[in-house]
Every structure is written in structure tokens, then in C-alpha cells.
């Protein structure tokens, strides 16, 4: 489904965002790990027998909306970018 492809692309962006947007510390680590989890659950959700895995993106997305303000090391562009990507992941999952 197109929405899982979009979620996987958002996960890939999250993994690249610390280098592109200049995040550091806990915020960068969170973006890398959460992005990898988003991609993993989206790809697992491609399979017909594992469709329920796509729902794992909802709590991950919600966490990504909150995390930039809780964790240190994110500049403003990274905060808003991560929050927007997290909201999109939650909605598309």
C-alpha cells in the first residue's frame, strides 16, 4: 500500500535527519533508532500475514511528536521536522 511506502520513506528521512539538520546527543540517537523502527514495522506491514505490524507506527509517531521537546540536542529545524514526520507516521500508519 502507498501509505506504508510513505511511512518507510519518512523513517529513512528520520535516520538521515540528524546529519542533514545538525541534531546531536539524545535527539540524534532517538531519530536514528525511531527511524529504523518505523522502516522496520512499515516493511513488515507490507506482508499480508503481518498487516497488524503497521499499527506499531502509531505510538512511534506519537513519540516522535513529543520527543524533540523532551530530549536535548535538537535545533529548531530538527524539532519541527521530527514532529511533523512523527505526526505523518502516526496518521499514515
Short mmCIF file of C-alpha atoms in Angstrom, two decimals:
data_model
loop_
_atom_site.label_atom_id
_atom_site.label_comp_id
_atom_site.label_asym_id
_atom_site.label_seq_id
_atom_site.Cartn_x
_atom_site.Cartn_y
_atom_site.Cartn_z
CA UNK A 1 0.00 0.00 0.00
CA UNK A 2 1.11 3.54 -0.79
CA UNK A 3 0.81 4.69 2.81
CA UNK A 4 3.34 2.13 4.06
CA UNK A 5 5.76 3.18 1.33
CA UNK A 6 5.36 6.76 2.54
CA UNK A 7 5.90 5.67 6.16
CA UNK A 8 9.07 3.78 5.18
CA UNK A 9 10.32 6.89 3.34
CA UNK A 10 9.63 9.01 6.43
CA UNK A 11 11.61 6.52 8.51
CA UNK A 12 14.52 6.81 6.11
CA UNK A 13 14.31 10.60 6.36
CA UNK A 14 14.33 10.37 10.17
CA UNK A 15 17.53 8.33 10.02
CA UNK A 16 19.16 10.92 7.75
CA UNK A 17 17.83 13.99 9.55
CA UNK A 18 20.49 14.27 12.28
CA UNK A 19 23.20 14.66 9.65
CA UNK A 20 21.11 16.98 7.47
CA UNK A 21 19.62 19.17 10.21
CA UNK A 22 22.52 19.12 12.67
CA UNK A 23 20.99 17.28 15.61
CA UNK A 24 23.22 15.87 18.30
CA UNK A 25 23.06 13.97 21.56
CA UNK A 26 19.92 12.18 22.63
CA UNK A 27 17.79 13.78 19.90
CA UNK A 28 20.04 12.40 17.16
CA UNK A 29 20.10 8.93 18.71
CA UNK A 30 16.34 8.97 19.05
CA UNK A 31 15.85 9.94 15.40
CA UNK A 32 18.15 7.14 14.26
CA UNK A 33 16.55 4.43 16.38
CA UNK A 34 12.96 5.55 15.87
CA UNK A 35 13.54 5.94 12.13
CA UNK A 36 14.91 2.41 11.90
CA UNK A 37 11.91 1.08 13.84
CA UNK A 38 9.49 2.99 11.61
CA UNK A 39 11.08 1.50 8.48
CA UNK A 40 11.16 -1.98 10.01
CA UNK A 41 7.50 -2.02 11.03
CA UNK A 42 6.41 -0.50 7.71
CA UNK A 43 8.26 -3.18 5.74
CA UNK A 44 6.89 -5.92 7.98
CA UNK A 45 3.42 -4.48 7.40
CA UNK A 46 3.83 -4.98 3.63
CA UNK A 47 3.20 -8.71 4.16
CA UNK A 48 -0.44 -9.78 4.15
CA UNK A 49 0.01 -12.05 7.16
CA UNK A 50 1.64 -9.30 9.24
CA UNK A 51 -0.64 -6.36 8.48
CA UNK A 52 -1.11 -5.66 12.18
CA UNK A 53 2.55 -4.57 12.40
CA UNK A 54 1.63 -1.30 10.70
CA UNK A 55 -0.16 -0.22 13.87
CA UNK A 56 3.21 -0.06 15.65
CA UNK A 57 3.78 3.16 13.73
CA UNK A 58 1.07 4.97 15.68
CA UNK A 59 2.81 5.04 19.08
CA UNK A 60 6.18 5.56 17.38
CA UNK A 61 4.77 8.56 15.52
CA UNK A 62 3.25 9.99 18.67
CA UNK A 63 6.57 9.58 20.46
CA UNK A 64 8.31 11.41 17.61
CA UNK A 65 5.91 14.33 18.04
CA UNK A 66 6.83 14.66 21.74
CA UNK A 67 10.50 13.58 21.73
CA UNK A 68 12.14 16.69 20.22
CA UNK A 69 10.94 18.80 23.15
CA UNK A 70 11.86 16.21 25.78
CA UNK A 71 15.32 15.21 24.54
CA UNK A 72 18.30 17.53 24.32
CA UNK A 73 20.32 18.23 21.21
CA UNK A 74 17.79 19.21 18.55
CA UNK A 75 17.91 22.63 16.86
CA UNK A 76 14.58 24.25 15.96
CA UNK A 77 14.52 22.92 12.38
CA UNK A 78 15.09 19.38 13.64
CA UNK A 79 12.42 19.75 16.34
CA UNK A 80 9.73 20.82 13.90
CA UNK A 81 10.87 18.37 11.22
CA UNK A 82 10.83 15.42 13.58
CA UNK A 83 7.45 16.40 15.00
CA UNK A 84 5.96 16.77 11.50
CA UNK A 85 7.40 13.43 10.40
CA UNK A 86 6.07 11.79 13.57
CA UNK A 87 2.58 13.16 13.00
CA UNK A 88 2.65 11.91 9.42
CA UNK A 89 3.85 8.46 10.54
CA UNK A 90 1.05 8.23 13.12
CA UNK A 91 -1.62 9.26 10.60
CA UNK A 92 -0.36 7.10 7.74
CA UNK A 93 0.16 4.01 9.88
#
